[in-house]
Amino acid sequence: MDFQVVVLAGGTSEKLSPLVSKDVPKALLPVANRPLLSYALDLLEASDLKDLIVVVEGQEAAQLVGAWVSSAYLDRLRVEVVAVSEDLGSAGALRAISKRLTANDILVISGDLVTDVLPGAVAATHRRNGAAVTALLCSVPVSGPSDSASSSGKDKAKKPNRLNIVVLDKTKHFLLHIVSGTDVEKDVRVHKRKIQAVGQMEIRSDLMDAHLYAFKRTILQDILEQKEAYRSIRLEVLPHLVRSQLRSDPSGNGTTVEETGNNAVLSSGNLQCLAQHRVIAPSAFNQDVLSRSRGGHRCCAYIATKSKYCHRLNSIQSYCDINRDVIGEASHLSGYSFSAQNNIIHPSSVLGSKTTIGPHCILAEGSQLGDKCSVKRSVIGRHCRIGSSVKIVNSVVMNHVVIEDGCHIQGSVVCNNVQLQERAVLKDCQIGAGYIVTTGSEHKAESLARK
Amino acid sequence: MDIRRPPPRSSSGGVEPRFRQVGFVTSAEPEAEPAPAASPPAPDGLSTGARSPVMIPPPLIPDHLHAPVPVPVPAPASESQSFMPSSPPPASSSRLEAASDLDDDDDVDVSWARPPPPALPEPYKRYLTEKKNEDAPASFSQKPKLSRAERRATQEAQRAAKAAAKEAGLKSTAMASDVNTKLSKQPKTAKTSLKKDMTQVNPPVASDKKTSVHPPDKDRKKDGPQPRMQFDNAHRVVKAKKRSIVNQSEAQNRVELFRHLPQYAHGTQLPDLESKFFQPDLMHPSVYKVGLQYLSGNISGGNARCIAMLLAFREAINDYSTPAEKILSRDLTAKISSFVSFLIECRPLSISMGNAIRFLKNRITKLPLTLSESEAKASLQSDVDRFINEKIIVADKVIVSHAVTKIRDDDVLLTYGSPSVIEMIFDHAHEIGKRFRVVVVDSRPNLEGQGLLRRLVAKGISCTYTHINAVSYIMHEATRVFLGASSVLSNGTVYSRAGTASVAMVAHAFGVPVLVCCEAYKFHERVQLDSICSNELGDPDAISRVPGGKSSSHLKNWADNENFHLLNLKYDITPSDYVSMLITDYGMLPPTSVPVIVREYRREHFIACTIDLLHWHGLLNHLGQSELPASKDCCFDTEQTPHMCADAKSKAFSALDMCSSPKGRGEPQHCCRLATPMGTLIPGSLQPDGPSTSPFSELSENVVRN
């Protein structure tokens, strides 16, 4: 279908600091015991997109990701893992590989997207409308926009300020204006020209950019070349495209059918124009706006329905949410088959007596639990050794973690090789890899990592 | 008939019981028949049973027999048997007579009165097959001479059998023959035999149906452009579903009369198609895109759809490469066909698109074998460009230039919907400084007129906007009615957006001239008398949604109510009586001249064929199998000018003349046999008929009333 796919897998994100480290780049962060990137790759594979370019920030991270991809997707996908230097941003990463892009349209998907929206739907919308860019918009997760920081407590009051403003036309196909959370001030300025052109618009704050785009290659490359300062697709490239879509000069000829008819020799471009005669519903755009397809371009949006799951993993809060959802309500994404009790207990794991594993839990291979433990809505990784009388609720415990007797873990993320000594109590904490929590210590809403 | 009826009844014990029983029992299975009888015939009214609705021909013979033999004559059954096969098949006139006779009959069902004309051969055939069935038992029962008592026993058995059948809930009863054989048997056994016979009866019926369906199909394939699929034929729908790319589920409650048209549950196709977007080798991307645009309604309007399709094909041809061991002309034709079937699944083709496809396929099959692939592709692409340019764009220009002459100052022009060519006419007339006013009549659900209105107002044309229910009010003001058309059929019927007919008729009633603007490539030789047999169904939800307020959402869950159907017809036909003038790229003509255009237009294709024919001949000549010295040069000469200009046309004809002249050694028959791409051509048809050098000269003189 003449599409090229670029997966922006990121590097070692600062936002996820204790969870992500040099050894575990963001792409390989386990979500329900699967690397994060596998969700995006599986989605693409299911849509018959087998030729991918995975862009990773940093050489070491790229090596790790490359090793994992080549082992996991050996026969299934043809993946090219490209390393770019760090701190380029998403636009910079695209700019770095822009020489490799040859197809007509480019599908850019963020590696941290966990969704079941089909990329084909976005691509089809893109093609259908002949758009310059089509963005996937999804409804904002219930726990607030993921831009808001993880330590949410006091931020809650500020949340209304951090909304994304999306302006759509009446048919909900065309993106007229987009302001992302951080840029929202008191007022949102929408250009008069747009209102004149459209007549009626819809301003919504319940949508967010899911970071899945279909770009027209030529336009994308032009922008990347011209605006070298642009670093982020979401914050800079897309708003720029949206802003400039009505910018072509008003005198720019009403290229209607009559004019094309006057030309004795018709170029193919004019024919296209004729074919697109009233391509857009006339109610959406005025005639003069419509006919300016030469100078202007269109930015379209594909709005995921409410029933679809669509989240980005870009904060610790969202990491917890996605872990919970993938083993809970969006369990079809996990790729596992859940047991009758709605949980997964690997046959090689060992449970002590009177230990209960509740629904929406995953217990991976080789893990051992002592007596009288209780696990609820949590993910436990491989080869963990958990003592007796341990309570784990709403938490993620990664691989090779040692939890001694009497520990209580709630709403926390415990990374690889962490040791929790006896009677440690964690609430809403993130424990970095290799950290040792001492006996009897209590932590609340803290982020602990080895120095 | 009323007079005639008593004799059979009185003679029910008389002449030829087998006949009547045959007639009776077959007819006594009302449900098994295609046309249901309202009530089962009275048990003693054997003859009325014999005139059951479906069995038109069979009762005919008893009637014929009865008429001369009113008195029950105990004639041997064998006589009637021998008579029947030898009797010539009843002439249709006599059949009609009988039917009309029966029409007068009070007792006869209503369904009697209108036997569907195409069904006529079927009962006859069926009659024949039944006759075969009947032969064996007849000859068998010929031996025992039936006494009155026995016959009564027969009747009793029949009655009992029927009652039993009713009891058993068996909707259909069976043939007479078995009753005949089992004269004195118990009802029970009769019943079982009935079942047995049912299985016997049904197969011939089924096969009859098949045979009656197929021949017209074949004929249509030869004549018509596309055999339309009948969507009430479940068997074929299932078959078609297997091949289809788009996974469609059909809408549930559809209007009975329009079941033969495809209607799918809306909103299921697009997501399905989207999910398959990246499947490899599914479809050429540009074709896929066009299909999506059809499906979502992004592209609508005859010209836009046709151009979009052609451009998609053009791109597909550009990217095409012939697979190994295949011939371009064959493989590409198959490819185009698969594209077309995909597009049909997205939205039924318009007639204009059908014409364009036919043109393209024709060009592909006529490609000379000597061309290399790249040359062939380039030639096809230029063909497509030419088609778009000549048949649509320039045609529109010509139409505009013609139509503008019909606009005078201070005219009030009424139009309906948003036909693209009409918009161009208004624009042009405005540009050249005519002062006029436009009335835009619109209709739900598409409200396309609003777009037209907006664009016209933006250009400074004064407009009035109204909906079609006010057309009779606004027609007072109008001095001209300009209408677009999806197609014009060869009887002058205009096939256009639903509502056009009403506008035209109202205009006719008010004495306002109706001018229909239509490019000639949209003409079609089909004749259509109603808008039922061939039409397109739109999304029924589109008309159930009423703008404005929650109070108007009465039709919210209409699909749940099985007694309720919504009908969103897209097209209707306007009889030619209501069209004052047709404005085409061949000039302005009365609708009665459409067949001429269709003929001439076809000839253009046709000449293209003849040139290729000659080329074939030349090729043959080249190979040394035949010699055609006279026309050789001409052949290659015409070949070099593939364009369908008048010049080439005359050359073709001159070449033809040489060909068909008795002196020329290569005779037309010769090339006809050769002409594989043409199929079978009658040599005589190669002769240019009439003064064809300027085929449209006669038309241009065909001045139109105004």
Coordinates of C-alpha atoms in Angstrom, one line a residue, chain A:
Chain A
M1 CA 0.0 0.0 0.0
D2 CA 3.0 2.2 -0.4
F3 CA 3.4 3.0 3.3
Q4 CA 6.6 3.0 5.3
V5 CA 6.5 2.5 9.0
V6 CA 8.7 4.2 11.5
V7 CA 8.5 3.2 15.1
L8 CA 10.0 5.8 17.4
A9 CA 11.1 3.6 20.3
G10 CA 12.8 6.3 22.4
G11 CA 15.7 5.8 24.5
T12 CA 16.1 6.1 28.2
S13 CA 13.4 8.5 29.2
E14 CA 13.9 10.9 32.1
K15 CA 10.3 10.8 33.0
L16 CA 10.4 7.2 33.8
S17 CA 13.6 7.6 35.7
P18 CA 13.8 4.9 38.3
L19 CA 12.2 2.3 36.0
V20 CA 14.2 3.0 33.0
S21 CA 17.9 2.6 33.1
K22 CA 20.9 1.9 30.9
D23 CA 20.1 -1.8 31.1
V24 CA 16.4 -1.4 30.5
P25 CA 15.6 1.2 27.8
K26 CA 12.1 2.4 27.6
A27 CA 11.3 0.1 24.7
L28 CA 12.1 -3.0 26.8
L29 CA 10.3 -1.9 29.9
P30 CA 8.2 -4.9 30.8
V31 CA 4.4 -4.3 30.7
A32 CA 2.6 -7.3 31.9
N33 CA 5.9 -9.1 31.5
R34 CA 6.3 -8.2 27.9
P35 CA 8.6 -5.5 26.6
L36 CA 6.7 -2.3 25.8
L37 CA 7.8 -2.3 22.2
S38 CA 6.2 -5.6 21.6
Y39 CA 2.8 -4.1 21.8
A40 CA 3.4 -1.7 19.0
L41 CA 5.2 -4.4 16.9
D42 CA 2.5 -6.9 17.4
L43 CA -0.1 -4.4 16.4
L44 CA 1.8 -3.6 13.2
E45 CA 2.3 -7.3 12.5
A46 CA -1.4 -8.0 12.9
S47 CA -2.0 -5.3 10.2
D48 CA 0.4 -7.0 7.8
L49 CA 3.0 -4.3 8.2
K50 CA 6.2 -6.3 8.2
D51 CA 8.9 -3.9 7.1
L52 CA 9.6 -1.6 9.9
I53 CA 12.2 1.0 10.9
V54 CA 12.7 1.1 14.6
V55 CA 14.5 4.3 15.8
V56 CA 16.2 4.1 19.1
E57 CA 18.0 6.9 20.9
G58 CA 21.4 5.9 22.0
Q59 CA 23.8 3.3 20.7
E60 CA 23.6 1.0 23.7
A61 CA 19.9 1.1 23.9
A62 CA 19.7 0.4 20.2
Q63 CA 21.9 -2.6 20.7
L64 CA 19.7 -3.9 23.4
V65 CA 16.6 -3.3 21.4
G66 CA 18.1 -4.8 18.3
A67 CA 19.1 -7.9 20.1
W68 CA 15.7 -8.4 21.6
V69 CA 13.9 -7.7 18.3
S70 CA 16.0 -10.1 16.3
S71 CA 15.4 -12.8 18.8
A72 CA 11.7 -12.3 19.3
Y73 CA 10.7 -11.4 15.8
L74 CA 13.2 -13.4 13.9
D75 CA 11.0 -14.8 11.2
R76 CA 8.0 -12.6 11.6
L77 CA 9.2 -9.1 10.9
R78 CA 11.9 -7.4 8.9
V79 CA 13.0 -4.8 11.4
E80 CA 15.7 -2.3 10.9
V81 CA 16.9 -0.9 14.2
V82 CA 18.5 2.5 13.7
A83 CA 20.4 4.3 16.4
V84 CA 20.3 8.0 16.6
S85 CA 22.0 10.3 19.0
E86 CA 20.2 11.1 22.2
D87 CA 18.1 14.2 22.9
L88 CA 17.1 14.7 19.3
G89 CA 13.4 14.5 20.0
S90 CA 10.9 12.7 17.8
A91 CA 11.2 15.2 15.0
G92 CA 15.0 15.0 15.2
A93 CA 14.9 11.3 15.0
L94 CA 12.8 11.4 11.9
R95 CA 15.1 13.9 10.4
A96 CA 18.0 11.6 11.1
I97 CA 16.4 8.8 9.1
S98 CA 14.7 11.0 6.5
K99 CA 17.0 9.7 3.8
R100 CA 15.7 6.2 4.2
L101 CA 12.1 7.2 3.6
T102 CA 11.0 6.5 0.1
A103 CA 7.4 5.5 0.1
N104 CA 4.6 8.0 -0.6
D105 CA 3.3 8.0 2.9
I106 CA 4.9 7.4 6.2
L107 CA 3.3 5.9 9.2
V108 CA 4.9 7.2 12.4
I109 CA 4.1 5.3 15.5
S110 CA 5.4 5.9 18.9
G111 CA 6.9 2.8 20.5
D112 CA 5.2 3.6 23.8
L113 CA 1.7 3.3 22.4
V114 CA -0.4 0.6 23.7
T115 CA -3.5 0.4 21.7
D116 CA -5.8 -1.7 19.6
V117 CA -6.7 0.9 17.1
L118 CA -5.8 -0.4 13.8
P119 CA -3.1 1.5 12.0
G120 CA -4.9 0.6 8.8
A121 CA -7.8 2.7 9.9
V122 CA -5.6 5.8 10.3
A123 CA -3.9 5.1 7.0
A124 CA -7.1 4.5 5.2
T125 CA -8.5 7.8 6.4
H126 CA -5.3 9.5 5.4
R127 CA -5.5 8.1 1.9
R128 CA -9.1 8.7 1.5
N129 CA -8.8 12.3 2.3
G130 CA -5.5 12.8 0.6
A131 CA -4.3 14.5 3.7
A132 CA -0.8 15.8 4.4
V133 CA -1.0 14.4 7.9
T134 CA -3.5 12.3 9.7
A135 CA -3.3 12.1 13.5
L136 CA -4.9 9.5 15.7
L137 CA -6.8 11.2 18.5
C138 CA -8.1 9.2 21.4
S139 CA -10.0 10.2 24.4
V140 CA -8.1 11.3 27.4
P141 CA -7.6 8.5 30.0
V142 CA -9.7 8.7 33.1
S143 CA -6.8 9.3 35.3
G144 CA -6.1 12.6 33.6
P145 CA -3.9 13.5 30.8
S146 CA -0.7 11.6 30.9
D147 CA 1.3 14.8 30.6
S148 CA 0.6 15.5 34.2
A149 CA 3.2 14.3 36.5
S150 CA 3.1 11.0 38.3
S151 CA 3.1 12.4 41.8
S152 CA -0.3 13.5 41.2
G153 CA -1.5 14.6 44.6
K154 CA -1.1 18.3 44.4
D155 CA -1.3 18.6 40.6
K156 CA -4.9 17.7 40.6
A157 CA -5.9 21.3 41.0
K158 CA -3.9 22.3 38.0
K159 CA -5.2 19.7 35.7
P160 CA -7.8 21.8 33.9
N161 CA -4.9 23.9 32.7
R162 CA -3.1 21.1 31.2
L163 CA -5.7 20.0 28.7
N164 CA -5.2 19.6 25.0
I165 CA -7.4 21.7 22.9
V166 CA -8.4 20.1 19.6
V167 CA -10.5 22.0 17.1
L168 CA -12.3 20.0 14.5
D169 CA -14.6 20.8 11.7
K170 CA -18.2 19.8 11.7
T171 CA -17.6 16.4 10.0
K172 CA -14.9 15.6 12.5
H173 CA -12.5 14.7 9.7
F174 CA -10.4 17.8 9.6
L175 CA -8.0 19.1 12.1
L176 CA -8.2 22.9 12.3
H177 CA -6.3 23.7 15.4
I178 CA -4.4 21.9 18.0
V179 CA -2.8 23.1 21.2
S180 CA -1.1 20.7 23.4
G181 CA -1.3 20.7 27.1
T182 CA 1.8 22.6 28.0
D183 CA 1.1 25.5 25.6
V184 CA -2.4 26.1 26.8
E185 CA -2.7 29.5 28.3
K186 CA -5.8 31.3 29.4
D187 CA -6.9 32.0 25.8
V188 CA -6.8 29.9 22.8
R189 CA -6.4 31.9 19.6
V190 CA -8.0 30.5 16.6
H191 CA -7.5 32.3 13.4
K192 CA -10.4 34.1 11.9
R193 CA -9.6 32.8 8.5
K194 CA -10.3 29.3 9.7
I195 CA -13.6 30.2 11.2
Q196 CA -14.6 32.0 7.9
A197 CA -13.6 29.0 5.9
V198 CA -15.3 26.4 8.0
G199 CA -18.2 28.2 9.4
Q200 CA -18.7 25.9 12.2
M201 CA -16.2 24.2 14.3
E202 CA -16.0 22.0 17.3
I203 CA -13.6 22.6 20.1
R204 CA -12.8 19.7 22.3
S205 CA -10.6 19.1 25.2
D206 CA -11.4 15.5 25.8
L207 CA -9.1 14.3 23.0
M208 CA -5.4 13.8 23.0
D209 CA -2.8 13.0 20.4
A210 CA -1.9 9.4 20.5
H211 CA 1.3 9.9 18.6
L212 CA 0.3 7.7 15.7
Y213 CA 0.6 9.7 12.5
A214 CA 0.4 9.2 8.8
F215 CA 2.4 11.8 7.0
K216 CA 2.8 12.5 3.3
R217 CA 6.5 12.0 2.8
T218 CA 7.3 15.0 0.7
I219 CA 5.6 17.4 3.1
L220 CA 7.2 15.7 6.1
Q221 CA 10.6 15.9 4.6
D222 CA 10.1 19.5 3.6
I223 CA 9.2 20.5 7.1
L224 CA 12.0 18.6 8.6
E225 CA 14.4 20.3 6.3
Q226 CA 13.1 23.8 6.6
K227 CA 12.5 23.9 10.3
E228 CA 15.6 22.5 11.7
A229 CA 14.8 23.7 15.2
Y230 CA 11.8 21.5 15.5
R231 CA 12.3 18.7 17.9
S232 CA 9.0 17.3 18.6
I233 CA 6.4 16.0 16.2
R234 CA 3.5 16.4 18.6
L235 CA 4.4 19.8 19.9
E236 CA 5.9 21.5 16.8
V237 CA 5.6 19.6 13.5
L238 CA 1.9 18.8 13.8
P239 CA 0.8 22.2 15.0
H240 CA 2.9 23.8 12.3
L241 CA 1.2 21.7 9.6
V242 CA -2.2 22.4 11.1
R243 CA -1.5 26.1 11.3
S244 CA -0.3 26.4 7.7
Q245 CA -3.1 24.5 6.1
L246 CA -5.1 27.5 5.3
R247 CA -2.2 29.8 4.8
S248 CA -1.9 29.8 1.0
D249 CA -2.8 33.1 -0.4
P250 CA -6.5 33.8 -0.9
S251 CA -6.0 35.0 -4.5
G252 CA -4.6 31.5 -5.2
N253 CA -7.0 30.9 -8.0
G254 CA -10.2 29.1 -7.5
T255 CA -9.1 26.1 -9.5
T256 CA -12.5 24.9 -10.4
V257 CA -13.5 22.7 -13.2
E258 CA -13.9 25.5 -15.6
E259 CA -10.4 26.5 -15.4
T260 CA -9.1 23.1 -16.0
G261 CA -11.5 22.9 -18.9
N262 CA -9.9 25.9 -20.5
N263 CA -6.5 24.3 -20.6
A264 CA -6.1 22.5 -23.9
V265 CA -3.5 20.2 -22.5
L266 CA -4.3 18.8 -19.1
S267 CA -1.5 18.0 -16.8
S268 CA -2.1 15.1 -14.5
G269 CA -2.2 17.5 -11.6
N270 CA -5.2 19.3 -13.0
L271 CA -6.9 16.0 -13.6
Q272 CA -6.4 15.1 -10.0
C273 CA -7.9 18.4 -9.0
L274 CA -10.9 17.7 -11.1
A275 CA -11.3 14.3 -9.6
Q276 CA -11.2 15.9 -6.2
H277 CA -13.9 18.3 -7.3
R278 CA -16.0 18.4 -4.3
V279 CA -14.1 15.7 -2.6
I280 CA -14.7 17.2 0.7
A281 CA -18.3 17.6 1.6
P282 CA -19.2 21.1 0.5
S283 CA -20.6 21.7 3.9
A284 CA -17.2 21.4 5.5
F285 CA -15.2 23.8 3.4
N286 CA -16.1 26.7 1.2
Q287 CA -15.4 26.3 -2.4
D288 CA -12.4 28.6 -2.4
V289 CA -10.8 26.7 0.5
L290 CA -11.5 23.5 -1.2
S291 CA -10.0 24.5 -4.5
R292 CA -6.8 25.6 -2.9
S293 CA -5.6 22.0 -2.7
R294 CA -2.5 23.0 -4.7
G295 CA -1.0 25.4 -2.2
G296 CA -2.7 24.3 1.0
H297 CA -2.8 20.8 2.4
R298 CA -5.2 19.1 4.7
C299 CA -4.7 17.9 8.1
C300 CA -7.1 15.1 9.1
A301 CA -7.8 13.3 12.3
Y302 CA -8.9 9.8 13.0
I303 CA -10.8 9.7 16.3
A304 CA -10.6 6.4 18.0
T305 CA -14.0 5.3 19.3
K306 CA -14.5 5.0 23.0
S307 CA -14.5 1.3 22.9
K308 CA -10.9 1.1 21.7
Y309 CA -8.1 1.1 24.1
C310 CA -5.5 3.7 23.4
H311 CA -2.9 4.9 25.9
R312 CA 0.6 6.1 25.8
L313 CA 3.2 5.1 28.3
N314 CA 5.0 8.3 29.0
S315 CA 4.8 8.6 32.8
I316 CA 5.0 6.4 35.8
Q317 CA 1.3 7.0 36.4
S318 CA 0.5 5.8 32.9
Y319 CA 2.9 2.8 33.4
C320 CA 0.8 1.7 36.4
D321 CA -2.4 2.3 34.6
I322 CA -1.4 0.4 31.5
N323 CA -0.2 -2.5 33.5
R324 CA -3.4 -2.6 35.4
D325 CA -5.5 -2.3 32.2
V326 CA -3.6 -4.8 30.2
I327 CA -4.2 -7.5 32.7
G328 CA -7.6 -6.1 33.5
E329 CA -10.1 -4.6 31.2
A330 CA -8.0 -4.5 28.1
S331 CA -6.7 -8.1 28.6
H332 CA -7.0 -8.8 24.8
L333 CA -3.9 -6.7 24.3
S334 CA -1.7 -8.7 26.5
G335 CA -1.8 -11.7 24.2
Y336 CA -2.1 -14.1 27.1
S337 CA -5.0 -16.3 27.7
F338 CA -6.4 -15.8 31.1
S339 CA -7.6 -18.6 33.3
A340 CA -11.0 -19.0 34.6
Q341 CA -10.1 -16.9 37.6
N342 CA -9.1 -14.1 35.3
N343 CA -5.4 -14.5 36.1
I344 CA -2.3 -16.2 34.8
I345 CA -0.2 -18.4 36.9
H346 CA 2.7 -19.9 35.2
P347 CA 2.8 -23.7 35.9
S348 CA 6.4 -23.5 36.9
S349 CA 5.7 -21.0 39.7
V350 CA 5.4 -22.3 43.3
L351 CA 2.7 -21.2 45.7
G352 CA 2.9 -21.7 49.4
S353 CA -0.1 -22.9 51.4
K354 CA -3.0 -20.4 52.0
T355 CA -1.6 -18.1 49.4
T356 CA -4.2 -16.5 47.2
I357 CA -3.7 -14.9 43.8
G358 CA -6.7 -12.7 42.9
P359 CA -8.1 -12.0 39.6
H360 CA -6.3 -9.7 37.1
C361 CA -2.9 -11.0 38.2
I362 CA 0.0 -12.4 36.3
L363 CA 2.6 -14.6 37.9
A364 CA 5.4 -15.4 35.6
E365 CA 7.6 -18.4 35.4
G366 CA 9.8 -19.6 38.1
S367 CA 8.5 -17.3 40.8
Q368 CA 8.0 -18.7 44.3
L369 CA 5.6 -17.5 46.9
G370 CA 5.6 -18.4 50.5
D371 CA 2.6 -19.1 52.8
K372 CA -0.3 -16.9 53.4
C373 CA 0.6 -14.4 50.7
S374 CA -2.0 -12.4 49.0
V375 CA -1.7 -10.9 45.5
K376 CA -4.3 -8.6 44.0
R377 CA -4.3 -6.9 40.6
S378 CA -0.6 -7.1 40.3
V379 CA 2.1 -8.3 37.9
I380 CA 4.9 -10.4 39.2
G381 CA 7.9 -11.1 37.0
R382 CA 10.1 -14.1 36.5
H383 CA 12.1 -15.8 39.1
C384 CA 10.9 -13.7 42.1
R385 CA 11.3 -15.1 45.5
I386 CA 8.6 -13.9 47.8
G387 CA 8.4 -14.9 51.4
S388 CA 5.5 -15.6 53.7
S389 CA 2.7 -13.2 54.7
V390 CA 3.4 -10.8 51.9
K391 CA 0.7 -8.5 50.5
I392 CA 1.0 -7.2 47.0
V393 CA -1.8 -5.0 45.7
N394 CA -2.0 -2.9 42.5
S395 CA 1.7 -3.2 41.9
V396 CA 4.3 -4.3 39.4
V397 CA 7.1 -6.5 40.5
M398 CA 9.7 -7.1 37.8
N399 CA 12.1 -10.0 37.5
H400 CA 14.4 -11.5 40.0
V401 CA 13.0 -9.5 42.9
V402 CA 13.5 -10.8 46.4
I403 CA 10.7 -10.0 48.9
E404 CA 11.1 -11.2 52.4
D405 CA 8.5 -12.1 54.9
G406 CA 5.8 -9.6 56.0
C407 CA 6.3 -7.0 53.3
H408 CA 3.4 -4.9 52.1
I409 CA 3.5 -3.4 48.7
Q410 CA 0.7 -1.2 47.4
G411 CA 0.5 0.8 44.2
S412 CA 4.2 0.5 43.6
V413 CA 6.7 -0.5 40.9
V414 CA 9.5 -2.7 42.0
C415 CA 12.2 -3.1 39.4
N416 CA 14.6 -5.9 38.6
N417 CA 16.9 -7.4 41.3
V418 CA 15.4 -5.3 44.1
Q419 CA 15.6 -6.8 47.5
L420 CA 12.9 -6.0 50.0
Q421 CA 13.9 -7.0 53.5
E422 CA 11.5 -8.1 56.1
R423 CA 8.4 -6.1 57.0
A424 CA 9.2 -3.4 54.5
V425 CA 6.1 -1.3 53.6
L426 CA 5.8 0.4 50.3
K427 CA 3.0 2.6 49.2
D428 CA 3.0 4.4 45.8
C429 CA 6.7 4.0 45.5
Q430 CA 9.0 3.3 42.6
I431 CA 12.1 1.3 43.4
G432 CA 14.9 1.4 40.9
A433 CA 16.8 -1.7 39.8
G434 CA 19.1 -3.3 42.3
Y435 CA 17.9 -1.2 45.3
I436 CA 17.8 -2.7 48.7
V437 CA 14.9 -1.7 51.0
T438 CA 16.0 -2.2 54.6
T439 CA 14.2 -4.1 57.2
G440 CA 11.0 -2.6 58.6
S441 CA 11.3 0.6 56.6
E442 CA 8.2 2.4 55.5
H443 CA 8.0 4.4 52.3
K444 CA 5.2 6.4 50.9
A445 CA 5.1 8.1 47.5
E446 CA 8.8 8.0 47.1
S447 CA 11.1 7.2 44.3
L448 CA 14.0 5.1 45.4
A449 CA 17.0 4.3 43.3
R450 CA 20.5 3.2 43.7
K451 CA 22.9 6.1 43.5

